[in-house]
Short mmCIF file of C-alpha atoms and ligand atoms in Angstrom, two decimals:
data_model
loop_
_atom_site.label_atom_id
_atom_site.label_comp_id
_atom_site.label_asym_id
_atom_site.label_seq_id
_atom_site.Cartn_x
_atom_site.Cartn_y
_atom_site.Cartn_z
CA MET A 1 -14.82 -7.83 -17.89
CA ILE A 2 -12.56 -10.88 -17.64
CA ILE A 3 -13.32 -13.97 -19.64
CA VAL A 4 -11.73 -16.93 -17.86
CA MET A 5 -11.11 -19.91 -20.13
CA GLN A 6 -11.41 -23.58 -19.21
CA ASN A 7 -8.13 -25.47 -18.82
CA THR A 8 -9.05 -27.50 -21.90
CA ALA A 9 -9.74 -24.45 -24.11
CA THR A 10 -7.78 -24.44 -27.37
CA LYS A 11 -5.94 -21.54 -28.99
CA GLU A 12 -8.64 -21.43 -31.67
CA MET A 13 -11.30 -20.92 -29.00
CA VAL A 14 -9.32 -18.05 -27.49
CA ASP A 15 -8.72 -16.49 -30.93
CA HIS A 16 -12.41 -16.78 -31.75
CA ILE A 17 -13.41 -14.89 -28.61
CA VAL A 18 -10.79 -12.19 -29.15
CA LYS A 19 -12.10 -11.65 -32.69
CA MET A 20 -15.69 -11.52 -31.53
CA VAL A 21 -14.92 -9.02 -28.74
CA LYS A 22 -12.98 -6.77 -31.12
CA GLU A 23 -15.91 -6.82 -33.53
CA HIS A 24 -17.93 -5.25 -30.72
CA GLY A 25 -15.49 -2.31 -30.69
CA LEU A 26 -13.73 -3.38 -27.48
CA LYS A 27 -10.04 -3.94 -26.67
CA THR A 28 -8.67 -7.27 -25.46
CA GLU A 29 -5.63 -8.52 -23.63
CA VAL A 30 -4.92 -12.23 -23.44
CA MET A 31 -3.19 -13.21 -20.22
CA HIS A 32 -1.43 -16.55 -19.96
CA GLY A 33 -1.15 -16.96 -16.20
CA GLU A 34 0.27 -19.84 -14.22
CA SER A 35 -3.18 -21.03 -13.26
CA ARG A 36 -5.40 -19.88 -16.12
CA VAL A 37 -5.76 -18.21 -19.49
CA ALA A 38 -7.97 -15.17 -19.27
CA ILE A 39 -9.06 -12.52 -21.72
CA GLY A 40 -9.31 -8.99 -20.34
CA VAL A 41 -11.91 -6.85 -22.07
CA LEU A 42 -11.57 -3.09 -21.90
CA GLY A 43 -14.03 -0.44 -23.04
CA ASP A 44 -17.73 0.30 -22.80
CA ARG A 45 -19.10 -2.78 -21.05
CA THR A 46 -22.64 -2.20 -22.33
CA LYS A 47 -21.42 -3.24 -25.79
CA LEU A 48 -21.10 -6.90 -24.79
CA GLU A 49 -23.67 -9.11 -23.10
CA GLU A 50 -22.15 -11.28 -20.39
CA GLY A 51 -24.85 -13.90 -20.96
CA ASN A 52 -23.78 -14.34 -24.57
CA VAL A 53 -20.09 -14.68 -23.78
CA ILE A 54 -20.58 -17.43 -21.20
CA ARG A 55 -22.16 -19.62 -23.93
CA LEU A 56 -19.08 -19.58 -26.15
CA PRO A 57 -16.93 -22.72 -26.45
CA GLY A 58 -14.05 -22.90 -23.95
CA VAL A 59 -15.37 -20.24 -21.58
CA LYS A 60 -15.34 -21.16 -17.87
CA GLU A 61 -16.65 -17.95 -16.35
CA VAL A 62 -17.12 -14.27 -16.95
CA LEU A 63 -16.05 -11.89 -14.18
CA LYS A 64 -16.82 -8.22 -13.85
CA VAL A 65 -14.01 -5.97 -12.62
CA SER A 66 -15.79 -3.96 -10.01
CA LYS A 67 -13.03 -1.42 -9.31
CA ALA A 68 -12.40 1.90 -11.05
CA TYR A 69 -8.92 0.64 -11.93
CA LYS A 70 -8.82 -2.44 -14.14
CA LYS A 71 -5.46 -3.53 -15.51
CA VAL A 72 -3.63 -3.06 -12.21
CA SER A 73 -6.17 -5.10 -10.28
CA ARG A 74 -5.73 -8.65 -9.06
CA GLU A 75 -9.18 -9.38 -10.51
CA TYR A 76 -7.80 -8.60 -13.95
CA LYS A 77 -4.51 -10.48 -13.51
CA VAL A 78 -4.18 -13.10 -10.81
CA ASP A 79 -0.44 -13.77 -10.92
CA ASP A 80 2.14 -11.33 -9.53
CA THR A 81 3.82 -9.14 -12.09
CA VAL A 82 7.59 -9.30 -12.03
CA VAL A 83 9.32 -6.09 -13.10
CA GLU A 84 12.82 -6.51 -14.45
CA VAL A 85 15.38 -3.71 -14.45
CA ALA A 86 18.46 -3.83 -16.66
CA GLY A 87 18.03 -7.59 -17.06
CA SER A 88 19.41 -8.27 -13.60
CA VAL A 89 17.15 -6.84 -10.89
CA LYS A 90 13.71 -8.34 -10.37
CA PHE A 91 10.89 -6.85 -8.30
CA GLY A 92 7.86 -8.87 -7.26
CA GLY A 93 6.67 -12.46 -7.36
CA ASP A 94 8.87 -14.82 -5.36
CA ASN A 95 11.98 -12.72 -5.84
CA PRO A 96 13.84 -11.51 -2.75
CA ALA A 97 13.26 -7.88 -1.77
CA VAL A 98 15.36 -5.43 -3.76
CA ILE A 99 17.31 -2.75 -1.89
CA ILE A 100 17.74 0.53 -3.76
CA ALA A 101 20.11 2.92 -1.99
CA GLY A 102 21.90 6.16 -2.65
CA PRO A 103 21.83 9.88 -1.98
CA CYS A 104 18.73 12.01 -2.14
CA THR A 105 20.61 14.16 -4.62
CA VAL A 106 23.65 13.77 -6.81
CA GLU A 107 25.99 16.49 -5.57
CA THR A 108 29.37 15.83 -7.17
CA GLN A 109 30.83 13.03 -9.29
CA GLU A 110 33.10 12.00 -6.40
CA GLN A 111 30.24 11.99 -3.90
CA VAL A 112 27.98 9.73 -5.97
CA ILE A 113 30.81 7.36 -6.87
CA GLU A 114 31.84 7.02 -3.24
CA ILE A 115 28.25 6.33 -2.19
CA ALA A 116 27.78 3.89 -5.08
CA HIS A 117 30.82 1.87 -3.92
CA GLY A 118 29.60 1.96 -0.32
CA VAL A 119 26.05 0.79 -0.98
CA LYS A 120 27.11 -1.83 -3.51
CA LYS A 121 29.54 -3.31 -0.99
CA LEU A 122 26.73 -3.53 1.56
CA GLY A 123 24.37 -5.39 -0.79
CA ALA A 124 22.24 -2.76 -2.55
CA GLN A 125 21.11 -3.87 -6.00
CA MET A 126 20.31 -0.45 -7.42
CA LEU A 127 21.67 3.07 -7.02
CA ARG A 128 19.35 6.04 -6.55
CA GLY A 129 20.21 9.71 -6.98
CA GLY A 130 18.08 12.75 -7.72
CA ALA A 131 19.12 15.16 -10.45
CA PHE A 132 15.88 17.07 -11.00
CA LYS A 133 14.66 17.75 -7.47
CA PRO A 134 11.08 18.63 -6.50
CA ARG A 135 11.87 21.05 -3.66
CA SER A 136 9.16 22.78 -1.63
CA SER A 137 11.13 26.03 -1.72
CA PRO A 138 12.45 27.63 -4.91
CA TYR A 139 15.49 28.73 -2.87
CA SER A 140 16.55 25.17 -2.01
CA PHE A 141 19.08 23.25 -4.12
CA GLN A 142 17.22 22.12 -7.23
CA GLY A 143 19.64 19.40 -8.36
CA HIS A 144 22.22 19.36 -11.15
CA GLY A 145 19.69 18.42 -13.85
CA LEU A 146 21.11 16.66 -16.87
CA ASP A 147 24.68 16.84 -15.51
CA GLY A 148 23.46 15.06 -12.39
CA LEU A 149 21.93 12.28 -14.48
CA LYS A 150 25.22 11.79 -16.27
CA MET A 151 27.14 11.64 -12.98
CA LEU A 152 24.68 9.06 -11.67
CA LYS A 153 25.04 6.94 -14.78
CA LYS A 154 28.83 7.06 -14.54
CA ALA A 155 28.73 6.01 -10.88
CA GLY A 156 26.33 3.16 -11.67
CA GLN A 157 28.59 1.94 -14.47
CA GLU A 158 31.69 2.19 -12.35
CA VAL A 159 30.32 -0.09 -9.63
CA GLY A 160 27.96 -2.17 -11.77
CA LEU A 161 24.60 -1.05 -10.38
CA PRO A 162 21.52 -0.07 -12.41
CA VAL A 163 20.37 3.48 -11.63
CA ILE A 164 17.09 5.22 -10.90
CA SER A 165 16.30 8.94 -10.84
CA GLU A 166 13.20 11.11 -10.63
CA ILE A 167 11.74 12.59 -13.78
CA MET A 168 9.59 15.70 -13.30
CA SER A 169 8.90 16.82 -16.85
CA THR A 170 8.24 15.15 -20.18
CA ASP A 171 10.80 17.57 -21.67
CA TYR A 172 13.64 15.37 -20.42
CA LEU A 173 12.21 11.97 -21.21
CA GLY A 174 14.73 11.40 -24.01
CA ASP A 175 17.63 12.09 -21.62
CA PHE A 176 16.22 9.81 -18.96
CA MET A 177 15.80 7.05 -21.54
CA GLU A 178 19.49 7.39 -22.32
CA HIS A 179 20.91 7.68 -18.82
CA VAL A 180 18.79 5.72 -16.32
CA ASP A 181 17.59 2.13 -15.99
CA MET A 182 14.37 2.97 -14.17
CA LEU A 183 12.24 6.12 -14.15
CA GLN A 184 11.02 7.44 -10.81
CA ILE A 185 7.80 9.43 -10.62
CA GLY A 186 7.77 11.24 -7.30
CA ALA A 187 4.98 11.77 -4.81
CA ARG A 188 4.37 15.31 -6.06
CA ASN A 189 3.92 14.14 -9.64
CA MET A 190 1.81 11.06 -9.01
CA GLN A 191 -1.10 12.76 -10.73
CA ASN A 192 0.87 14.57 -13.42
CA PHE A 193 -1.21 12.90 -16.09
CA ASP A 194 0.86 14.10 -19.05
CA LEU A 195 3.93 12.57 -17.41
CA LEU A 196 2.07 9.32 -16.69
CA LYS A 197 0.90 9.13 -20.30
CA ALA A 198 4.40 9.86 -21.60
CA VAL A 199 6.06 7.10 -19.55
CA SER A 200 3.30 4.70 -20.57
CA LYS A 201 4.62 4.89 -24.11
CA VAL A 202 8.26 4.02 -23.41
CA LYS A 203 10.03 0.75 -22.80
CA LYS A 204 11.53 1.49 -19.40
CA PRO A 205 10.38 0.33 -15.94
CA VAL A 206 8.76 2.97 -13.75
CA LEU A 207 8.79 3.42 -9.97
CA LEU A 208 5.57 5.25 -9.12
CA LYS A 209 5.50 6.84 -5.68
CA ARG A 210 2.27 7.42 -3.85
CA GLY A 211 1.24 11.06 -3.50
CA MET A 212 1.42 12.22 0.11
CA SER A 213 -2.34 12.83 0.16
CA ALA A 214 -3.45 10.24 -2.36
CA THR A 215 -5.91 7.50 -1.52
CA VAL A 216 -5.09 3.93 -2.50
CA GLU A 217 -7.64 4.20 -5.30
CA GLU A 218 -6.03 7.37 -6.69
CA PHE A 219 -2.61 5.70 -6.41
CA LEU A 220 -3.75 2.65 -8.35
CA LEU A 221 -5.54 4.79 -10.92
CA ALA A 222 -2.30 6.68 -11.51
CA ALA A 223 -0.60 3.32 -12.17
CA GLU A 224 -3.54 2.40 -14.40
CA TYR A 225 -2.60 5.32 -16.69
CA ILE A 226 0.80 3.75 -17.27
CA LEU A 227 -0.55 0.26 -17.90
CA ALA A 228 -3.42 1.54 -20.03
CA GLY A 229 -0.93 3.31 -22.28
CA GLY A 230 1.05 0.12 -22.82
CA ASN A 231 3.79 -0.04 -20.17
CA ASP A 232 3.16 -2.79 -17.63
CA GLN A 233 6.60 -2.50 -15.99
CA VAL A 234 5.45 -0.54 -12.97
CA VAL A 235 6.64 -0.84 -9.38
CA LEU A 236 4.59 1.03 -6.77
CA CYS A 237 6.14 2.78 -3.78
CA GLU A 238 4.56 3.61 -0.43
CA ARG A 239 6.57 6.60 0.88
CA GLY A 240 4.41 7.84 3.71
CA ILE A 241 1.27 9.92 3.79
CA ARG A 242 0.19 13.08 5.61
CA THR A 243 -2.02 12.63 8.61
CA PHE A 244 -2.90 14.70 11.69
CA GLU A 245 0.29 13.40 13.32
CA GLN A 246 3.14 15.90 12.98
CA SER A 247 5.89 14.26 15.02
CA THR A 248 7.48 12.56 12.02
CA ARG A 249 7.68 13.74 8.41
CA ASN A 250 5.01 11.33 7.15
CA ILE A 251 3.31 8.12 8.24
CA LEU A 252 4.43 4.96 6.46
CA ASP A 253 1.05 3.49 5.57
CA LEU A 254 1.71 -0.20 6.10
CA ASN A 255 -2.01 -0.96 5.94
CA SER A 256 -2.11 0.25 2.38
CA LEU A 257 1.08 -1.58 1.48
CA ALA A 258 -0.35 -4.88 2.69
CA LEU A 259 -3.68 -4.10 1.03
CA VAL A 260 -2.15 -3.21 -2.32
CA LYS A 261 -0.38 -6.58 -2.36
CA GLU A 262 -3.80 -8.20 -2.10
CA ILE A 263 -5.72 -6.08 -4.59
CA SER A 264 -3.03 -5.49 -7.22
CA HIS A 265 -0.59 -7.79 -8.98
CA LEU A 266 2.05 -5.03 -9.25
CA PRO A 267 5.13 -5.11 -7.02
CA ILE A 268 5.20 -2.52 -4.24
CA ILE A 269 8.21 -1.28 -2.27
CA ALA A 270 8.51 1.00 0.75
CA ASP A 271 10.49 4.21 1.21
CA PRO A 272 11.25 4.43 4.94
CA SER A 273 13.45 7.51 4.44
CA HIS A 274 10.80 9.96 3.25
CA ALA A 275 8.25 8.44 5.62
CA ALA A 276 10.48 8.93 8.65
CA GLY A 277 12.24 12.19 7.83
CA ARG A 278 14.85 11.30 10.48
CA TYR A 279 17.61 8.72 10.20
CA ASP A 280 17.18 7.06 13.58
CA ILE A 281 13.83 5.43 12.82
CA VAL A 282 14.51 4.61 9.15
CA PRO A 283 15.80 1.08 9.94
CA ALA A 284 12.73 0.24 12.04
CA LEU A 285 10.37 1.41 9.30
CA GLY A 286 12.38 -0.43 6.67
CA LEU A 287 12.08 -3.69 8.60
CA ALA A 288 8.37 -3.08 9.10
CA GLY A 289 7.90 -2.56 5.37
CA LEU A 290 9.65 -5.84 4.62
CA ALA A 291 7.68 -7.63 7.33
CA VAL A 292 4.35 -6.72 5.71
CA GLY A 293 5.54 -7.95 2.34
CA ALA A 294 7.25 -5.08 0.51
CA ASP A 295 9.05 -6.25 -2.62
CA GLY A 296 11.91 -3.90 -1.84
CA LEU A 297 13.02 -0.68 -0.18
CA ILE A 298 14.39 2.61 -1.43
CA ILE A 299 16.70 4.13 1.18
CA GLU A 300 18.64 7.38 1.25
CA VAL A 301 22.30 6.95 2.11
CA HIS A 302 25.01 9.61 2.24
CA ASN A 303 28.78 9.50 2.81
CA LYS A 304 28.56 12.72 4.88
CA PRO A 305 24.91 13.25 5.92
CA SER A 306 25.75 16.40 7.89
CA GLU A 307 26.93 18.07 4.66
CA ALA A 308 24.17 16.76 2.36
CA LEU A 309 22.47 19.31 0.10
CA CYS A 310 19.12 17.59 0.54
CA ASP A 311 17.56 15.25 3.11
CA GLY A 312 20.70 14.76 5.18
CA LYS A 313 18.52 14.48 8.26
CA GLN A 314 16.98 11.23 7.07
CA SER A 315 20.02 9.75 5.31
CA LEU A 316 21.74 6.66 6.66
CA THR A 317 25.51 6.48 6.94
CA PHE A 318 27.34 3.42 5.59
CA GLU A 319 27.61 2.18 9.18
CA THR A 320 23.88 2.35 9.82
CA LEU A 321 23.14 0.80 6.43
CA GLU A 322 25.50 -2.06 7.24
CA LYS A 323 23.73 -2.73 10.51
CA PHE A 324 20.35 -2.48 8.83
CA MET A 325 21.27 -4.90 6.04
CA LYS A 326 22.19 -7.51 8.63
CA GLN A 327 18.85 -7.11 10.38
CA ALA A 328 16.95 -7.06 7.09
CA LYS A 329 18.35 -10.45 6.03
CA ALA A 330 15.72 -12.14 8.16
CA PHE A 331 12.98 -10.63 5.98
CA ILE A 332 14.53 -10.67 2.50
C1 PEP B 1 12.95 11.34 -3.40
O1 PEP B 1 12.89 10.13 -3.57
O2 PEP B 1 14.03 11.96 -3.26
C2 PEP B 1 11.70 12.10 -3.27
C3 PEP B 1 11.65 13.41 -3.52
O3 PEP B 1 10.68 11.35 -2.84
P1 PEP B 1 9.10 11.68 -2.76
O4 PEP B 1 8.67 11.97 -4.16
O5 PEP B 1 8.53 10.42 -2.19
O6 PEP B 1 8.94 12.86 -1.84
MN1 MN B 2 14.93 12.86 -0.62
#
């Protein structure tokens, strides 16, 4: 339930309602938006009669949140959430789209530093690099783990870019808190509920990728876990879904991206690299993502794609990134 206050409502009126709702055993969240003050009510809705609330001083209207997800919905919070990373990068609202770029995987210190310099020069605002890799095969390169995180951090510091890396297990949360500026939850872990609950309790922004077979509702419910636990610094990521079509790795679901911008206040970015699975159509998908309103892109870039230990096939070179960044200017 959302209790929308009149423009003339006083702080005392808001406080009175919050107290009354809490006395009914429900949780509240007061939201001071640009256009209204609203009180979100969470918990068993049978405990509070809508008809009684509407009679209270200062109340304009009482809305029911009809969706399974609450806190991530636009019904619950009208204004766009802006997620800030390292005090300098801003996702969402009226901010220009953020470009995150870097290798799929941190391979060596020299490799990630060279790529960091390259992408920074071309206008990326954040550096990506996997250290704990979710590989389909146990025989594929699994990433350098903690050493990889440290190499990524060093590269980020050297060029002055905040860094993001994928966390797969709660065991390493302490290390991620120390070494990265943003936590990435990958497609395969979108419904790892222990992980979602753990990151909901920390003060660090989270990039939550959509599971390759997740519906929009499941995606938003996964984000709801993080907000419900107390962390509202969540950026969503559409990275392509599985369909009957096998000619590309995944299908970048632009419908859902546009829809999520309508039904949720959270920022959402696109990952054209994992959607495409091949470098030649990554720029086109990236532009398409921006055209439908993505708040940013996460793009895989490698200094020597033909020698990459992971996802070389879909990685852009510096040359292709340069060309793409020029084209993307029209949409940023
Ligand atoms: C990645 O970003 O390298 C990655 C593994 O992505 P996803 O979880 O979307 O497959
Ligand atoms: Mn990858």
